XYZ file of C-alpha atoms in Angstrom:
480
model
C -0.084 -0.001 0.019
C 1.535 3.420 -1.204
C 1.600 5.866 1.539
C 1.451 9.628 1.192
C 0.760 12.635 3.747
C -2.383 13.842 1.866
C -4.581 12.130 -1.041
C -6.554 14.656 -3.130
C -9.521 13.275 -4.803
C -10.045 15.037 -7.856
C -7.770 17.212 -10.260
C -9.738 20.254 -11.242
C -9.285 23.644 -10.555
C -9.674 23.260 -6.505
C -7.813 20.044 -6.012
C -4.831 21.075 -8.334
C -4.624 24.485 -6.421
C -4.491 22.590 -3.101
C -1.910 20.256 -4.384
C 0.396 23.264 -5.473
C -0.229 24.912 -1.966
C 0.696 21.605 -0.043
C 3.911 21.048 -2.399
C 5.087 24.496 -1.745
C 5.160 23.336 1.922
C 7.103 20.141 1.234
C 3.966 17.950 1.727
C 4.011 14.705 0.278
C 0.879 14.886 -1.783
C -0.737 12.866 -4.590
C -3.937 13.721 -6.693
C -6.354 10.921 -7.959
C -8.076 12.257 -11.177
C -10.619 10.055 -13.116
C -9.873 11.943 -16.461
C -6.917 10.984 -18.658
C -5.873 14.835 -19.097
C -6.972 17.971 -18.205
C -9.447 18.503 -21.299
C -12.998 19.026 -20.519
C -16.105 18.096 -22.145
C -18.843 20.776 -22.043
C -18.888 24.061 -20.541
C -17.109 24.931 -17.252
C -16.154 28.428 -15.641
C -15.538 31.299 -18.026
C -13.067 33.468 -16.126
C -11.384 34.633 -12.925
C -12.461 37.339 -10.469
C -10.084 39.784 -9.060
C -9.337 37.930 -5.830
C -8.362 34.764 -7.494
C -6.152 36.623 -9.688
C -4.513 38.422 -6.671
C -4.205 34.703 -5.249
C -2.503 33.669 -8.251
C -0.193 36.776 -7.931
C 0.986 35.755 -4.137
C 2.243 32.814 -5.748
C 4.026 34.778 -8.475
C 1.951 32.935 -11.163
C -0.619 35.604 -12.189
C 1.185 36.486 -15.281
C 0.807 32.889 -17.112
C -2.896 33.323 -16.797
C -3.048 37.020 -17.903
C -0.846 36.166 -20.799
C -3.424 33.776 -22.323
C -6.799 35.335 -21.162
C -8.441 38.762 -21.518
C -8.663 41.211 -18.894
C -11.941 43.015 -18.592
C -14.766 44.028 -16.513
C -16.813 40.544 -15.862
C -18.395 41.356 -12.449
C -22.126 41.030 -13.221
C -25.203 40.539 -10.647
C -27.922 39.048 -12.533
C -26.636 40.423 -15.727
C -26.228 43.918 -14.306
C -22.597 45.061 -15.014
C -20.681 45.905 -12.015
C -17.315 47.826 -12.922
C -14.220 47.632 -10.354
C -11.725 49.782 -12.288
C -12.071 52.144 -9.104
C -11.199 49.344 -6.522
C -8.008 49.511 -4.636
C -6.234 46.601 -5.760
C -3.601 46.129 -8.552
C -6.032 43.682 -10.582
C -8.978 45.888 -10.526
C -10.556 44.122 -13.269
C -11.364 40.101 -13.984
C -10.151 37.825 -16.582
C -11.795 36.088 -19.230
C -10.439 32.537 -19.636
C -12.069 29.567 -20.028
C -11.619 26.871 -17.445
C -10.160 24.385 -20.099
C -7.080 26.821 -20.162
C -7.250 27.717 -16.398
C -6.641 23.896 -15.823
C -3.765 23.562 -18.525
C -1.780 26.344 -16.895
C -2.561 25.305 -13.742
C -1.468 21.665 -14.191
C 1.893 22.908 -15.939
C 2.968 24.681 -12.500
C 1.794 21.711 -10.657
C 3.927 19.347 -12.509
C 6.918 21.913 -12.120
C 6.202 21.392 -8.251
C 6.707 17.589 -8.730
C 3.298 16.515 -7.583
C 2.337 13.316 -8.905
C -1.248 12.906 -10.701
C -2.807 9.591 -11.003
C -4.887 10.250 -13.981
C -7.748 7.779 -15.353
C -8.171 6.504 -11.762
C -10.974 7.183 -9.350
C -11.486 7.336 -5.457
C -14.183 4.839 -5.100
C -14.335 4.561 -0.969
C -12.137 4.953 2.213
C -11.992 3.958 5.729
C -10.344 6.248 8.261
C -9.171 5.471 11.806
C -7.465 7.919 14.365
C -3.717 7.544 12.312
C -5.057 7.864 8.863
C -7.237 6.988 5.846
C -7.077 3.890 3.411
C -8.157 5.139 0.085
C -9.571 2.718 -2.249
C -8.836 3.204 -6.041
C -11.023 1.996 -9.244
C -8.347 -0.133 -10.106
C -8.265 -2.039 -6.961
C -5.305 -0.551 -5.203
C -5.368 1.319 -1.977
C -3.308 4.306 -0.667
C -2.641 5.074 2.775
C -2.609 8.691 3.636
C -2.528 10.927 6.668
C -5.351 12.929 5.348
C -7.735 12.763 2.401
C -9.411 15.933 0.666
C -12.595 15.533 -1.435
C -12.132 17.891 -4.557
C -14.419 15.654 -6.662
C -17.300 17.675 -7.455
C -20.820 18.005 -6.753
C -21.397 14.329 -6.733
C -18.723 13.925 -4.742
C -17.974 10.255 -3.760
C -15.774 11.567 -0.887
C -18.422 13.499 0.826
C -20.924 10.597 0.557
C -18.799 7.989 1.711
C -18.025 10.106 4.881
C -21.879 10.706 5.505
C -21.432 14.461 5.502
C -25.180 15.975 4.830
C -25.583 18.220 1.881
C -28.733 19.969 2.612
C -30.106 22.780 0.254
C -32.519 23.412 -2.695
C -33.599 21.284 -5.468
C -33.787 22.756 -8.913
C -36.275 24.975 -10.345
C -34.873 26.299 -13.590
C -32.869 23.999 -16.223
C -30.500 25.258 -19.088
C -28.869 23.991 -21.984
C -25.457 25.124 -22.934
C -23.494 24.201 -26.365
C -20.765 25.081 -28.425
C -21.866 24.642 -32.157
C -21.823 25.866 -35.874
C -24.610 27.548 -37.385
C -25.296 28.063 -41.194
C -27.052 31.758 -40.402
C -25.296 34.352 -38.545
C -26.880 34.441 -35.386
C -27.895 37.557 -33.388
C -25.343 37.696 -30.495
C -26.348 39.188 -27.044
C -28.436 38.191 -24.104
C -31.786 36.563 -23.907
C -33.743 36.139 -20.979
C -32.130 33.005 -19.236
C -29.084 32.957 -21.418
C -27.597 34.272 -24.501
C -25.599 33.683 -27.828
C -21.785 34.611 -28.226
C -18.985 33.560 -30.128
C -16.494 30.856 -28.650
C -12.843 29.927 -29.772
C -12.394 29.156 -33.293
C -15.148 30.922 -34.535
C -17.939 28.537 -33.190
C -20.742 29.847 -31.377
C -21.629 29.342 -27.487
C -25.387 29.210 -26.869
C -27.007 29.082 -23.195
C -30.884 29.024 -23.078
C -33.595 28.372 -20.625
C -35.184 24.720 -21.099
C -38.818 23.882 -20.651
C -39.085 21.235 -17.798
C -36.723 20.119 -15.028
C -36.866 16.355 -15.900
C -34.928 14.495 -18.769
C -34.870 11.127 -19.617
C -31.802 11.177 -21.843
C -28.773 13.509 -22.342
C -29.405 16.511 -24.424
C -29.405 16.412 -28.505
C -28.917 19.132 -31.099
C -32.837 18.661 -31.725
C -33.522 19.981 -27.956
C -31.327 22.874 -28.715
C -32.774 23.352 -32.128
C -36.269 23.747 -30.284
C -34.937 25.849 -27.676
C -33.724 28.341 -30.143
C -36.770 28.554 -32.183
C -38.789 29.110 -28.965
C -36.754 31.723 -28.281
C -35.746 33.315 -31.695
C -38.192 31.759 -33.904
C -35.169 30.236 -35.936
C -32.667 27.633 -35.194
C -30.024 29.768 -37.513
C -29.223 26.119 -39.130
C -27.648 24.919 -36.249
C -25.351 21.969 -36.617
C -22.089 20.059 -35.805
C -22.318 20.520 -31.961
C -18.797 20.144 -30.250
C -20.662 19.473 -26.930
C -24.108 20.001 -25.639
C -24.702 19.763 -21.615
C -27.514 20.925 -19.268
C -26.975 22.528 -15.861
C -29.504 23.725 -13.314
C -29.924 25.826 -10.433
C -29.613 23.254 -7.731
C -28.173 24.986 -4.537
C -26.282 22.719 -1.769
C -23.678 23.033 0.953
C -22.176 20.470 2.844
C -22.992 20.536 6.674
C -19.575 20.333 7.551
C -16.155 20.679 5.569
C -14.548 18.213 7.795
C -15.241 14.900 9.087
C -12.039 13.548 10.919
C -9.179 13.059 8.647
C -11.343 13.770 5.628
C -12.010 17.290 4.387
C -14.148 18.759 1.558
C -13.311 21.784 -0.906
C -14.930 23.455 -3.940
C -17.915 21.811 -5.532
C -18.041 18.879 -3.004
C -18.616 21.364 -0.533
C -20.874 23.604 -2.128
C -22.888 23.631 -5.406
C -24.909 26.560 -6.927
C -26.092 28.215 -9.977
C -23.224 29.761 -12.025
C -24.532 33.276 -12.074
C -21.975 35.647 -11.161
C -19.242 33.078 -12.008
C -18.142 32.327 -8.492
C -17.935 28.603 -8.456
C -14.204 28.127 -9.714
C -13.091 31.133 -7.820
C -14.508 29.768 -4.666
C -12.786 26.580 -4.684
C -9.569 28.023 -5.738
C -9.876 30.029 -2.357
C -10.868 27.376 -0.396
C -7.748 25.615 -1.287
C -5.589 28.454 -0.496
C -7.268 28.648 2.787
C -6.706 24.931 3.443
C -3.338 24.156 2.324
C -1.093 25.879 4.748
C -3.317 24.728 7.667
C -3.229 21.334 6.607
C 0.574 21.538 5.995
C 1.228 22.837 9.318
C -0.603 20.194 11.036
C 1.255 17.332 9.032
C 4.316 18.812 10.031
C 3.516 18.801 13.662
C 4.055 22.656 14.017
C 0.198 23.200 14.571
C -2.306 20.862 16.597
C -5.005 19.150 14.719
C -7.577 21.598 15.780
C -6.279 24.326 13.175
C -8.117 22.466 10.543
C -11.447 23.456 12.237
C -11.006 26.949 11.172
C -11.157 25.956 7.563
C -14.749 25.350 8.215
C -15.029 28.047 10.307
C -13.775 30.612 7.657
C -14.798 29.054 4.326
C -18.557 27.787 5.028
C -19.812 31.176 5.459
C -18.056 32.422 2.512
C -19.724 29.404 0.665
C -23.251 30.172 2.279
C -23.249 33.454 0.944
C -22.146 32.600 -2.340
C -25.499 30.160 -2.306
C -27.439 33.145 -1.136
C -26.597 35.604 -3.787
C -26.549 33.042 -6.700
C -30.241 32.277 -5.915
C -31.109 35.888 -5.768
C -29.652 36.199 -9.046
C -31.752 33.093 -10.506
C -34.822 34.749 -9.039
C -33.961 37.787 -11.042
C -33.839 36.065 -14.531
C -37.988 35.770 -14.884
C -39.374 36.556 -17.621
C -42.692 37.869 -16.398
C -43.629 41.560 -16.038
C -43.156 41.528 -12.099
C -39.685 40.301 -12.350
C -38.816 42.802 -14.819
C -39.935 45.449 -12.669
C -37.771 44.093 -9.739
C -34.722 43.761 -12.022
C -35.049 47.313 -13.106
C -35.381 48.445 -9.531
C -32.171 46.104 -8.384
C -30.226 47.699 -11.669
C -31.371 51.188 -10.506
C -29.882 50.472 -7.152
C -26.679 49.238 -8.364
C -26.122 52.268 -10.380
C -25.237 53.932 -7.010
C -21.957 53.714 -6.010
C -22.153 52.417 -2.586
C -24.369 49.265 -3.524
C -22.325 48.900 -6.766
C -19.279 48.479 -4.702
C -20.587 46.097 -2.058
C -22.126 43.681 -4.561
C -18.914 43.961 -6.973
C -16.923 43.290 -4.200
C -18.906 40.136 -2.895
C -18.678 38.920 -6.414
C -15.182 39.436 -6.988
C -14.109 38.287 -3.499
C -12.481 41.164 -2.405
C -14.669 41.753 0.535
C -14.106 38.430 2.397
C -13.617 39.003 5.997
C -12.683 36.105 8.406
C -13.872 36.908 11.905
C -10.863 37.096 13.972
C -12.208 39.297 16.480
C -12.651 42.799 17.184
C -9.689 45.148 15.931
C -8.270 47.398 13.058
C -10.084 47.182 9.889
C -7.440 44.864 8.216
C -7.779 42.097 10.852
C -9.326 38.871 8.951
C -9.077 40.907 5.507
C -6.887 40.673 2.367
C -3.513 42.308 2.651
C -3.261 44.666 -0.066
C -0.169 44.332 -2.331
C 1.765 47.342 -1.089
C 4.792 48.869 -3.073
C 7.202 48.845 0.077
C 10.560 50.122 0.558
C 13.325 48.175 2.168
C 16.940 48.523 3.250
C 17.514 45.913 0.105
C 15.290 48.311 -2.226
C 11.528 48.470 -3.417
C 9.691 45.298 -3.040
C 6.121 44.116 -3.728
C 4.297 42.790 -0.891
C 2.807 40.010 -2.638
C 6.388 38.729 -3.412
C 6.768 37.762 0.062
C 4.110 35.415 -0.252
C 5.456 33.343 -3.320
C 6.569 30.479 -1.029
C 3.481 30.249 0.965
C 5.098 31.377 4.248
C 3.696 33.840 6.674
C 5.394 37.323 7.054
C 5.740 39.639 9.863
C 5.534 43.275 8.380
C 6.821 45.676 10.566
C 6.366 49.270 9.503
C 8.030 51.097 12.340
C 11.235 50.956 14.159
C 13.678 48.307 12.418
C 13.854 45.206 14.417
C 10.995 46.319 16.991
C 9.483 42.733 17.186
C 11.573 39.584 18.622
C 9.952 36.490 17.063
C 12.926 34.137 17.602
C 10.922 31.094 18.599
C 8.970 31.220 15.384
C 12.169 32.535 13.304
C 12.049 28.904 11.405
C 8.464 29.607 10.275
C 7.767 33.290 9.781
C 9.522 35.976 7.580
C 9.997 39.059 9.482
C 10.370 41.998 7.160
C 11.284 45.745 8.244
C 9.907 48.187 5.666
C 8.297 51.535 4.868
C 5.137 52.276 2.947
C 4.103 56.116 2.387
C 1.083 55.607 0.481
C -2.776 55.500 1.035
C -4.112 52.485 3.342
C -7.357 51.384 1.392
C -9.772 48.543 1.312
C -12.565 47.491 -1.028
C -15.853 48.923 0.430
C -14.328 50.156 3.634
C -12.408 52.948 1.823
C -9.263 54.519 3.631
C -8.216 52.702 7.038
C -5.763 53.876 9.549
C -2.021 52.913 8.743
C -0.925 49.913 11.159
C 2.507 49.654 12.668
C 2.821 46.130 11.810
C 1.009 43.280 10.396
C 1.184 39.403 10.673
C 0.042 38.048 7.314
C -0.919 34.393 7.143
C 0.131 32.474 3.891
C -3.238 32.852 2.293
C -2.871 36.756 2.398
C -5.131 37.328 5.326
C -3.914 39.339 8.280
C -4.050 37.512 11.439
C -2.672 40.428 13.689
C -2.295 44.096 13.429
C 0.019 46.192 15.650
C -0.692 49.765 16.482
C 2.638 50.590 18.045
C 3.032 47.425 20.635
C 3.382 43.771 20.351
C 0.428 43.382 22.272
C -1.366 39.955 21.044
C 1.175 39.225 18.662
C 2.636 35.784 20.431
C -0.852 34.860 21.076
C -1.621 35.132 17.229
C 1.869 33.435 16.258
C 0.914 30.763 18.597
C -2.849 30.538 17.111
C -1.769 30.280 13.524
C 1.940 29.101 13.187
C 2.261 26.756 16.219
C 3.752 27.060 19.895
C 7.150 28.724 20.355
């Protein structure tokens, strides 16, 4: 039986991002993925939000994705566009990039980090005990791991085998989505419940609401033709589908993201409608929250209880995504009452304050983990400051490339003694003369120091003293 510190079931965006995070921490991790390669059948995510781009920038790989995607304003609530070009972030935009390209680029990075990926295999079950997990594979082999993480999608085998409940709401709407060719030039643009646009290679991508929720078979070209005729009065001579699939607005969330040595992330932990484009982004950010915590527990630096903070922090984020996507689906109705409501919401979101609040929510820039009372930075993402150090200018995000925590001292050099944590935390003396500004909140008081976790969130803020610093270091990075 092969042994690993962590087995990740599922090699999609969430699983691969988690694998990379663990690899950066020198954790022995293997990914088990049923697909033979990273090619995708059907439609998945169409792009990245600002916070996900920041997360990739924290690891020094954002440029790989930016080089292949199109930077643009992608945020929209129920199709009401929300511009974030005035947001205080280096990446005040989204990135149009199909998931197939995102996975390819991410897989190349994971390969560089030396993570083995067992493709063409599936996790079919497991048993766990006090010391580890025996993981069963589809080829009859078994793996032994300290921890198993289910990143295996909405129908997660791991979640079901763990007996974790998946409460939520059954679907109320069904959509057809396809990439096809057409003899006639279609009218591009939005329709109620969908739209038609150009895809890669000159083909056409179609998303349309379908009649009924129960379907006995996989969608066909005939189904798509009928849906087009119902909406536009013509099917534009549709032919040669690359793929056709269905999706619904089913909305569910795992009751717990952890059960013993088994954890869930991404779609295995939460499924929801695609409105707002938040699924892939939420999963990647799940992975970045979990990775460093799992690594520290495996290395023995932190107690097992640190893993409970993963559920405590990410479950509320997922719950909010579920609620806002359900609200967006409610605004896609075609009756006049829904139209009036949509017009009212559109008017509301044209105002500055509501626009900023909703856009920050969708883009992930307003995530706030509850770490107690204190400075507005506490529990929020650390801005990518242009620092000045004794060795010259330095972007803050470069300090996070190796996924190591940072104690940023903006006061008297050498003002903090963290000798017991010197092998775990990077102390950086620097100066910053610019404005401190956070999305939605606006300008905030400049701190004297900040303890920054590997995921880029602030765990402690100093305001002239080291009060609370040792407690924060112990809580997040282990006892001295």
